[in-house]
mmCIF file of C-alpha atoms in Angstrom:
data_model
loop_
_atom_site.group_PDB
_atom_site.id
_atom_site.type_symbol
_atom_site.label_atom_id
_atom_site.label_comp_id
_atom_site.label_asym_id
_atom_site.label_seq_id
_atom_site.Cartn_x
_atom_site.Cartn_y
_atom_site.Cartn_z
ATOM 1 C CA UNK A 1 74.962 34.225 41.791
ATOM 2 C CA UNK A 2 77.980 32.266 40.581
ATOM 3 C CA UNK A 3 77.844 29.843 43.465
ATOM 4 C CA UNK A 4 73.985 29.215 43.005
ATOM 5 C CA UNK A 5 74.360 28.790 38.892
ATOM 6 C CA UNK A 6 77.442 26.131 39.993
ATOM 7 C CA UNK A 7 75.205 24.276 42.290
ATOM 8 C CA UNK A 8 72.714 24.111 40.353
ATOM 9 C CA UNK A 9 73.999 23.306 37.025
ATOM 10 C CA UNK A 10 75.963 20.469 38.779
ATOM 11 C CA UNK A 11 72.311 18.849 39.904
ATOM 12 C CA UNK A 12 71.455 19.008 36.350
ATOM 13 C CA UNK A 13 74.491 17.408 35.067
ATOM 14 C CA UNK A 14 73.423 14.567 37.872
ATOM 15 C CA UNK A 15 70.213 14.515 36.787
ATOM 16 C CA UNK A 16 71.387 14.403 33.107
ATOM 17 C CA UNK A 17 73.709 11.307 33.888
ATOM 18 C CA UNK A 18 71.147 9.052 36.086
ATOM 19 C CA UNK A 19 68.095 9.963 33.924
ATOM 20 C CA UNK A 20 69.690 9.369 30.173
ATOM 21 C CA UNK A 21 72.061 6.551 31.567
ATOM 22 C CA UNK A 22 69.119 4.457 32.607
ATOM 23 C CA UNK A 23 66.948 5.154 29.755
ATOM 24 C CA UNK A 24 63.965 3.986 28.596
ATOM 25 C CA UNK A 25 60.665 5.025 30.719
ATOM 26 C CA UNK A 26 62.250 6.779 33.133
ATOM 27 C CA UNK A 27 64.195 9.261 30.281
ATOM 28 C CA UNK A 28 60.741 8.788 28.738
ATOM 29 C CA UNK A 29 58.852 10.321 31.770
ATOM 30 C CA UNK A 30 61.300 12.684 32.720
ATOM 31 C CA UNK A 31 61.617 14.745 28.795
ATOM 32 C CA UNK A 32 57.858 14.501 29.153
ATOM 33 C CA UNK A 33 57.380 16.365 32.473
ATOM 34 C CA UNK A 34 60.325 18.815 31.721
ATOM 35 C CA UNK A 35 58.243 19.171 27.859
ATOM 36 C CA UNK A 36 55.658 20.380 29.455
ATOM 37 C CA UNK A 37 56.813 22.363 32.172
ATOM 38 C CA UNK A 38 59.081 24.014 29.391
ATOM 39 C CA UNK A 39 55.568 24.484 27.207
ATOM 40 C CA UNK A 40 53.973 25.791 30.071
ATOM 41 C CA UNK A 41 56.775 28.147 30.490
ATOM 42 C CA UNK A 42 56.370 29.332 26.620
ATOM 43 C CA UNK A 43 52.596 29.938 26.526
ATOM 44 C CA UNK A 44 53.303 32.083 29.523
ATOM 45 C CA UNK A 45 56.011 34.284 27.674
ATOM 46 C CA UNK A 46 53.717 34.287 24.347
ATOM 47 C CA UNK A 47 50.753 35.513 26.550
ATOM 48 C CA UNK A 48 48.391 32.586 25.769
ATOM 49 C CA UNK A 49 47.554 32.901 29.615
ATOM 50 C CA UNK A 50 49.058 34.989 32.675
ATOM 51 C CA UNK A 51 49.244 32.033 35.064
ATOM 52 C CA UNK A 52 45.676 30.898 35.129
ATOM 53 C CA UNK A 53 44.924 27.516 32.740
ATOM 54 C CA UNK A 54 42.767 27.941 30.000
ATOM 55 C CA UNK A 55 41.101 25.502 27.630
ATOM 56 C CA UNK A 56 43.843 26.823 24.700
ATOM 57 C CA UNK A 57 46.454 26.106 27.670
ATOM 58 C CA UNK A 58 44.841 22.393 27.573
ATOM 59 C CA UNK A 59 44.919 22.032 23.743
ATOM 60 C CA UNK A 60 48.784 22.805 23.889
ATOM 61 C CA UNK A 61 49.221 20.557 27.262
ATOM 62 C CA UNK A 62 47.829 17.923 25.476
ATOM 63 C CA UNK A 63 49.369 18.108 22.364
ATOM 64 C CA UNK A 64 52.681 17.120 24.116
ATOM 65 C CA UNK A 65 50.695 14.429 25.866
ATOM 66 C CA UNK A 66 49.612 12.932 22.685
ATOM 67 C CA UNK A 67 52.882 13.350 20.863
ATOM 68 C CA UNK A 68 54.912 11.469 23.672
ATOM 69 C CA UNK A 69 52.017 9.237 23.499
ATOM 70 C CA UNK A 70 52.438 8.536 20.036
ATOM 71 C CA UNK A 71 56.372 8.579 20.298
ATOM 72 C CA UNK A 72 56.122 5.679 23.137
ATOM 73 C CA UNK A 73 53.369 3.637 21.777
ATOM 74 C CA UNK A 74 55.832 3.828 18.309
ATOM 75 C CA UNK A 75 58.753 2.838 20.177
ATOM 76 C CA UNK A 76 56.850 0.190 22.626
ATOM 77 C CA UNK A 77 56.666 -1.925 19.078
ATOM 78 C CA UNK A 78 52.835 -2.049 20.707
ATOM 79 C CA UNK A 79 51.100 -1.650 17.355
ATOM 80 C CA UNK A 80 52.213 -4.388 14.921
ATOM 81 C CA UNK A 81 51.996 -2.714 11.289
ATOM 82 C CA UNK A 82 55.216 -0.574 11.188
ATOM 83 C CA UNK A 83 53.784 1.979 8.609
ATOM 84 C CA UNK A 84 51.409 3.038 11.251
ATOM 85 C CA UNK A 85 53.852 3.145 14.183
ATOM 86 C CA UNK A 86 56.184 4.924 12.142
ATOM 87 C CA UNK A 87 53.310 7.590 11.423
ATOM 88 C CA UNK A 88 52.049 8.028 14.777
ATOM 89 C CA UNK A 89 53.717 10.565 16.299
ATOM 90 C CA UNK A 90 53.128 12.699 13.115
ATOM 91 C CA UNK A 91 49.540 11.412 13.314
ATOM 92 C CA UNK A 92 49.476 12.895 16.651
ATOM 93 C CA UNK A 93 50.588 16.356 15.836
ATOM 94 C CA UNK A 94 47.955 16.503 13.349
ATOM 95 C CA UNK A 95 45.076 15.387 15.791
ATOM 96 C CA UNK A 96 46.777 18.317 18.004
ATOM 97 C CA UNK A 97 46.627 21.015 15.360
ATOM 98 C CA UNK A 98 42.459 19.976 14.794
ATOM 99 C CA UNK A 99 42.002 20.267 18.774
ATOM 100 C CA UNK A 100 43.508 23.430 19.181
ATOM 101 C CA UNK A 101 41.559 24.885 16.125
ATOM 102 C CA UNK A 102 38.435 23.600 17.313
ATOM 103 C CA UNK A 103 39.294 25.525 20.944
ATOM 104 C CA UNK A 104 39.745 28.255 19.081
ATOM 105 C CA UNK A 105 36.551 28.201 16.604
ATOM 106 C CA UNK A 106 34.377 27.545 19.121
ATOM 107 C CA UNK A 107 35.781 29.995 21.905
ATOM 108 C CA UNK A 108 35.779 32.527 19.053
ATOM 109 C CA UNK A 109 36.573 35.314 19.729
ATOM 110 C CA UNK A 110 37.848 34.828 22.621
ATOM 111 C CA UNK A 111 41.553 33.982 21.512
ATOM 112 C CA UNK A 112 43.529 35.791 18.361
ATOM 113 C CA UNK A 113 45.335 34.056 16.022
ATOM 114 C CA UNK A 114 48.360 34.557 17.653
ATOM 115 C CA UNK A 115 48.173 32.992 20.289
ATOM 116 C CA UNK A 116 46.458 29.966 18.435
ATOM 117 C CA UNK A 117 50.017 29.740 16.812
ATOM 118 C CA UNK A 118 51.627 30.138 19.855
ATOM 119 C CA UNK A 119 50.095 27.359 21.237
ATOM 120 C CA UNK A 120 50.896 25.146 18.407
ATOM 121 C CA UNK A 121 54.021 26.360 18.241
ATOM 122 C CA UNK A 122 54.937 25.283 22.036
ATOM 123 C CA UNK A 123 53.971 21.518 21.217
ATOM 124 C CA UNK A 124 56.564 21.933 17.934
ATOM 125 C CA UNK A 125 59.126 23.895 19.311
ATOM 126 C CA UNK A 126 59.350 21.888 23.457
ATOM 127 C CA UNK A 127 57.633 18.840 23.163
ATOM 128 C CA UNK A 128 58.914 17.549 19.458
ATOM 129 C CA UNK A 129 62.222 19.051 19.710
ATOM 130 C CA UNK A 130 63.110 17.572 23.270
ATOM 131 C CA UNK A 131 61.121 14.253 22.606
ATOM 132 C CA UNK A 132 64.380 13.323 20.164
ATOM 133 C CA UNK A 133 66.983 13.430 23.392
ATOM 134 C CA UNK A 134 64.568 10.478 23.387
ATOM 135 C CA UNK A 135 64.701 8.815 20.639
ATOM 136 C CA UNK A 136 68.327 9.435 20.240
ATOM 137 C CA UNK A 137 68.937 7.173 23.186
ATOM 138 C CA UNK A 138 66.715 4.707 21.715
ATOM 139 C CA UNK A 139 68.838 4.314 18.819
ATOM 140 C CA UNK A 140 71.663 1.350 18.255
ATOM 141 C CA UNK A 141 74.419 2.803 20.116
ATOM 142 C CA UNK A 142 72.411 5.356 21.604
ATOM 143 C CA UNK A 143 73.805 5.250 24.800
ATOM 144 C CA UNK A 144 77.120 7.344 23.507
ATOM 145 C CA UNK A 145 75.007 9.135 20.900
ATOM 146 C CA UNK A 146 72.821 10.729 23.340
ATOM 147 C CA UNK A 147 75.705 12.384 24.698
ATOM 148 C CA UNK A 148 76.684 14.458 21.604
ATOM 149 C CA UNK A 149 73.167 16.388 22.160
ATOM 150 C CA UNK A 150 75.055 17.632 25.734
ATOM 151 C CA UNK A 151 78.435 17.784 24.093
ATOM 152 C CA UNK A 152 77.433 20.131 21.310
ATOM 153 C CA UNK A 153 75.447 22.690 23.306
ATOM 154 C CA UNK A 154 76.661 22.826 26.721
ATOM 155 C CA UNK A 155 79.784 21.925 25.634
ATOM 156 C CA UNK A 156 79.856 24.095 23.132
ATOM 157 C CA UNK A 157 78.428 26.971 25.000
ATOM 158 C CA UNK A 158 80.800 26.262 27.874
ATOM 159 C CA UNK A 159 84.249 26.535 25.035
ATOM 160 C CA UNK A 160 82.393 29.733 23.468
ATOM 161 C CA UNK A 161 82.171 31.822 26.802
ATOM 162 C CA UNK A 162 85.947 31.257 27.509
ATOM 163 C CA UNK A 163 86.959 32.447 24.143
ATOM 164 C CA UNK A 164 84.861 34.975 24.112
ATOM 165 C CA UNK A 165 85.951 36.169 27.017
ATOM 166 C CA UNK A 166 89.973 35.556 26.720
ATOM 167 C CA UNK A 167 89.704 36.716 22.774
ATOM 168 C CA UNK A 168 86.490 38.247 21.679
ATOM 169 C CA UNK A 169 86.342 41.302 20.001
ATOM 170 C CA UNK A 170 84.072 40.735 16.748
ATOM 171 C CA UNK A 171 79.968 40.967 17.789
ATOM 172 C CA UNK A 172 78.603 38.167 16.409
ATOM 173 C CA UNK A 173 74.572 39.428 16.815
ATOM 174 C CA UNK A 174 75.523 42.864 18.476
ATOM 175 C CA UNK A 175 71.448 43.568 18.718
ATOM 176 C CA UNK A 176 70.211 40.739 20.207
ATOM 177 C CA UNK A 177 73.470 39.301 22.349
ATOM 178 C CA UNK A 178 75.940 41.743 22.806
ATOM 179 C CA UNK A 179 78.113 39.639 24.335
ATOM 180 C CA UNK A 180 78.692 36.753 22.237
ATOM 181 C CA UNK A 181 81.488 37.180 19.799
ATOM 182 C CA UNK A 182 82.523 35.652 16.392
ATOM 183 C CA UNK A 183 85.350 34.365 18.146
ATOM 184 C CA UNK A 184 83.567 32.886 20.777
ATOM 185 C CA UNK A 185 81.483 31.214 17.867
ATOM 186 C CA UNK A 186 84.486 29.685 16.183
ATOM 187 C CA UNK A 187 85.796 28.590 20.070
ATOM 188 C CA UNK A 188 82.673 26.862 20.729
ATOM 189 C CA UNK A 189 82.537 24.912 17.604
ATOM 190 C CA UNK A 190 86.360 24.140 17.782
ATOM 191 C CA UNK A 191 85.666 22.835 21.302
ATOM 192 C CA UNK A 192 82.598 21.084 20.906
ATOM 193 C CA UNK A 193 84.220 18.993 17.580
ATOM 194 C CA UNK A 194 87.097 18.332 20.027
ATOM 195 C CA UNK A 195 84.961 17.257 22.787
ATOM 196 C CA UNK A 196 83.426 14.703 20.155
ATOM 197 C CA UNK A 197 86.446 13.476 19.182
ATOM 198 C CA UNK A 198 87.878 12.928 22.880
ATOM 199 C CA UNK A 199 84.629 11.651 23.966
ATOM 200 C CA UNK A 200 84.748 8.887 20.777
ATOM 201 C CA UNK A 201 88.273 7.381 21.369
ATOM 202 C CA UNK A 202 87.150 6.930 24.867
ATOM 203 C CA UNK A 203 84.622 5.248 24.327
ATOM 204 C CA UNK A 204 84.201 3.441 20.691
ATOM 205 C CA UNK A 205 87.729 4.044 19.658
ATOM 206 C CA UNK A 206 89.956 6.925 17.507
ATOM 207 C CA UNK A 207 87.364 8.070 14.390
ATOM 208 C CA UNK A 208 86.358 11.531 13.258
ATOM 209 C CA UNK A 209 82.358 11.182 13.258
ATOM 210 C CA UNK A 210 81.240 12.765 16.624
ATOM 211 C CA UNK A 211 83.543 15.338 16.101
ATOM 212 C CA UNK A 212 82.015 16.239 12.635
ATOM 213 C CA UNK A 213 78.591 15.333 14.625
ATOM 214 C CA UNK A 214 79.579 17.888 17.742
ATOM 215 C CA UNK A 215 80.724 20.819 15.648
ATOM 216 C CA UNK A 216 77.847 20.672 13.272
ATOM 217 C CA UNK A 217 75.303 20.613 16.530
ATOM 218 C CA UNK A 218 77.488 23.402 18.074
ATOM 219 C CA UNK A 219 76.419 25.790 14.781
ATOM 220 C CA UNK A 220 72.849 24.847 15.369
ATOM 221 C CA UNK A 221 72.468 25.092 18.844
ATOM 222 C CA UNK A 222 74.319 28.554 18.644
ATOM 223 C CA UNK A 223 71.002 29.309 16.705
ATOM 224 C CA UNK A 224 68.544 27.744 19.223
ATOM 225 C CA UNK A 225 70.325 30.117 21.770
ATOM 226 C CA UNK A 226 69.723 33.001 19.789
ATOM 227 C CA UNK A 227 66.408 32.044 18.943
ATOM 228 C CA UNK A 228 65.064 31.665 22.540
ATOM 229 C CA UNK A 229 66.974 35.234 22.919
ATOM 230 C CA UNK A 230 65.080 36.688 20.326
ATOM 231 C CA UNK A 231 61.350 35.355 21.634
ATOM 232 C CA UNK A 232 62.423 36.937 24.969
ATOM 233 C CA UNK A 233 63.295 40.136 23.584
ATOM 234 C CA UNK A 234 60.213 40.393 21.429
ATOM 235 C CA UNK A 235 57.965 39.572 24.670
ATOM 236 C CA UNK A 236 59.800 41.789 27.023
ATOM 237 C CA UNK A 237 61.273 39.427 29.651
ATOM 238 C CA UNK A 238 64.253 38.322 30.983
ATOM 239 C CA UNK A 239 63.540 34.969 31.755
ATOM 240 C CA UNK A 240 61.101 32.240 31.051
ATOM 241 C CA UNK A 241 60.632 31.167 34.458
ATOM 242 C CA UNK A 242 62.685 30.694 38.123
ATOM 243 C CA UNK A 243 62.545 26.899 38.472
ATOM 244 C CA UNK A 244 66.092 26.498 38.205
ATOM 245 C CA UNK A 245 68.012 28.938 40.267
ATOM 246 C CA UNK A 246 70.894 31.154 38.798
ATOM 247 C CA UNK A 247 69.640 29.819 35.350
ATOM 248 C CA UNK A 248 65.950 30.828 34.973
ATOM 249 C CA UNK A 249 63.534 28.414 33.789
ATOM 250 C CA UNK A 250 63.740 25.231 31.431
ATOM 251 C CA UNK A 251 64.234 27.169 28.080
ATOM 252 C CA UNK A 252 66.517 29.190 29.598
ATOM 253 C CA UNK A 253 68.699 25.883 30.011
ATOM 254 C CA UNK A 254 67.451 24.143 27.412
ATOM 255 C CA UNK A 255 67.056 26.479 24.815
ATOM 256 C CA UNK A 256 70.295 25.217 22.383
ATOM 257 C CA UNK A 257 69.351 21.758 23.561
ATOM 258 C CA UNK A 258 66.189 22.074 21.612
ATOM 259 C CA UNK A 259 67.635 22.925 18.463
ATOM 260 C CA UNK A 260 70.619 20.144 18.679
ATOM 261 C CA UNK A 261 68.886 17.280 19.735
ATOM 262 C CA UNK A 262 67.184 16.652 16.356
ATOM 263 C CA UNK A 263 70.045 17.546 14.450
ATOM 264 C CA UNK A 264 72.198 15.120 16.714
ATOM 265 C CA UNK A 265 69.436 12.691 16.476
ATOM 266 C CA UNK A 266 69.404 12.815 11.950
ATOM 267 C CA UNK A 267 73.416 13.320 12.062
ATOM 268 C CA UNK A 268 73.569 9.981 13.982
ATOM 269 C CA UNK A 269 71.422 7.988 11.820
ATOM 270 C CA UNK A 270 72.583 8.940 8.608
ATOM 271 C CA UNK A 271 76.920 9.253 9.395
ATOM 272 C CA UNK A 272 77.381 6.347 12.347
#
């Protein structure tokens, strides 16, 4: 199992580097298909459907559609009046919300209102969340910023589990993870603010931001982990899927990534 995990979490550190590294389209297109495989993946666990598409299934495909759509057309600089390119993407969440009602209204009662928030929620929760791995690239400087997202939740996670397992003794959420620790907390933030500071003076020279950036991301994505913990427990599975082996399935990999990359994405903007 170890060998597998190693294998394949070094294909996803490859795929990390040649994906965000070129940017643009092809980071564009590649958050998009892993958005939707990691909605797909959600609506599954949440019981929207039991591996046969519905028309709710759709309404939540294409609300990721449409949000990337609105993301890319913002981005493009294709629509000239900057108050409506800046409201697009929010635009687009909206039109999603009225879709997915209307599946519902009209279907009634074939769906419950559950899963009608489900579905919504999958667009929110994968395709928003991940779209700002995105947009954190686009910004000035983005091609170091990006990196914090990676620093401050694998990194993190990475500097947690050796802590944890050389010093932990404190359960940090003995209910729903057993074995993380409060130590292993503390380690992983530790680690991921020194990460940001290594990762700064090699490559835009000796300053404190990323590692205020990375430690702050390592508390939140600490909660994205738990979070995507918490969903599985309440649905009664182990995994969300098996399409990457030794880890499970996107949100099993991405899960603290989700949480951080937003919080990287506001942290950059508004401290570098």
């Amino acid at each position: 199992m170890f060998k597998t995990r190693l294998i394949s979490g070094i294909v996803l550190v490859v795929i990390a580097l040649l994906t965000i590294g070129m940017g643009g389209w092809v980071l564009f297109g590649t958050l998009l298909v892993i958005s939707l495989i990691g909605a797909d993946e959600l609506l599954k666990a949440m019981k929207v459907h039991d591996g046969k598409i519905n028309p709710l299934c759709l309404a939540g495909f294409g609300g990721v559609l449409l949000y990337y759509l609105g993301i890319g057309v913002s981005k493009a600089g294709l629509i000239e009046k900057t108050e409506i390119a800046a409201g697009l993407p929010m635009m687009m969440v909206i039109l999603t919300l009225v879709i997915i009602m209307f599946v519902y209204v009209f279907n009634y009662p074939k769906y419950h209102a559950n899963q009608i928030m489900a579905a919504f929620f999958a667009v929110i929760y994968v395709g928003v969340m991940l779209s700002y791995i995105y947009q954190a690239r686009m910004l000035e400087g983005g091609k170091f910023h990006v990196w914090l997202i990676f620093l401050s939740s694998w990194g993190a996670d990475t500097c947690a589990y050796c802590v944890g397992m050389l010093f932990g003794k404190h359960k940090m959420a003995p209910v729903l993870s057993p074995k993380k620790s409060v130590e292993g907390a503390i380690g992983g933030v530790a680690g991921a603010a020194l990460l940001g500071f290594l990762f700064q003076l090699a490559t835009i020279g000796p300053s404190y931001e990323y590692a205020v950036i990375c430690g702050i991301g390592a508390l939140i994505s600490m909660v994205g982990d738990l979070a995507a913990s918490a969903i599985k427990r309440n649905m009664e599975i182990k995994d969300y899927g098996k399409l990457i082996p030794g880890h499970g399935g996107i949100l099993d990999r991405f899960d603290s990534v989700i949480f951080t990359a937003p919080i990287i994405y506001y942290l950059s903007v508004f401290l570098i």
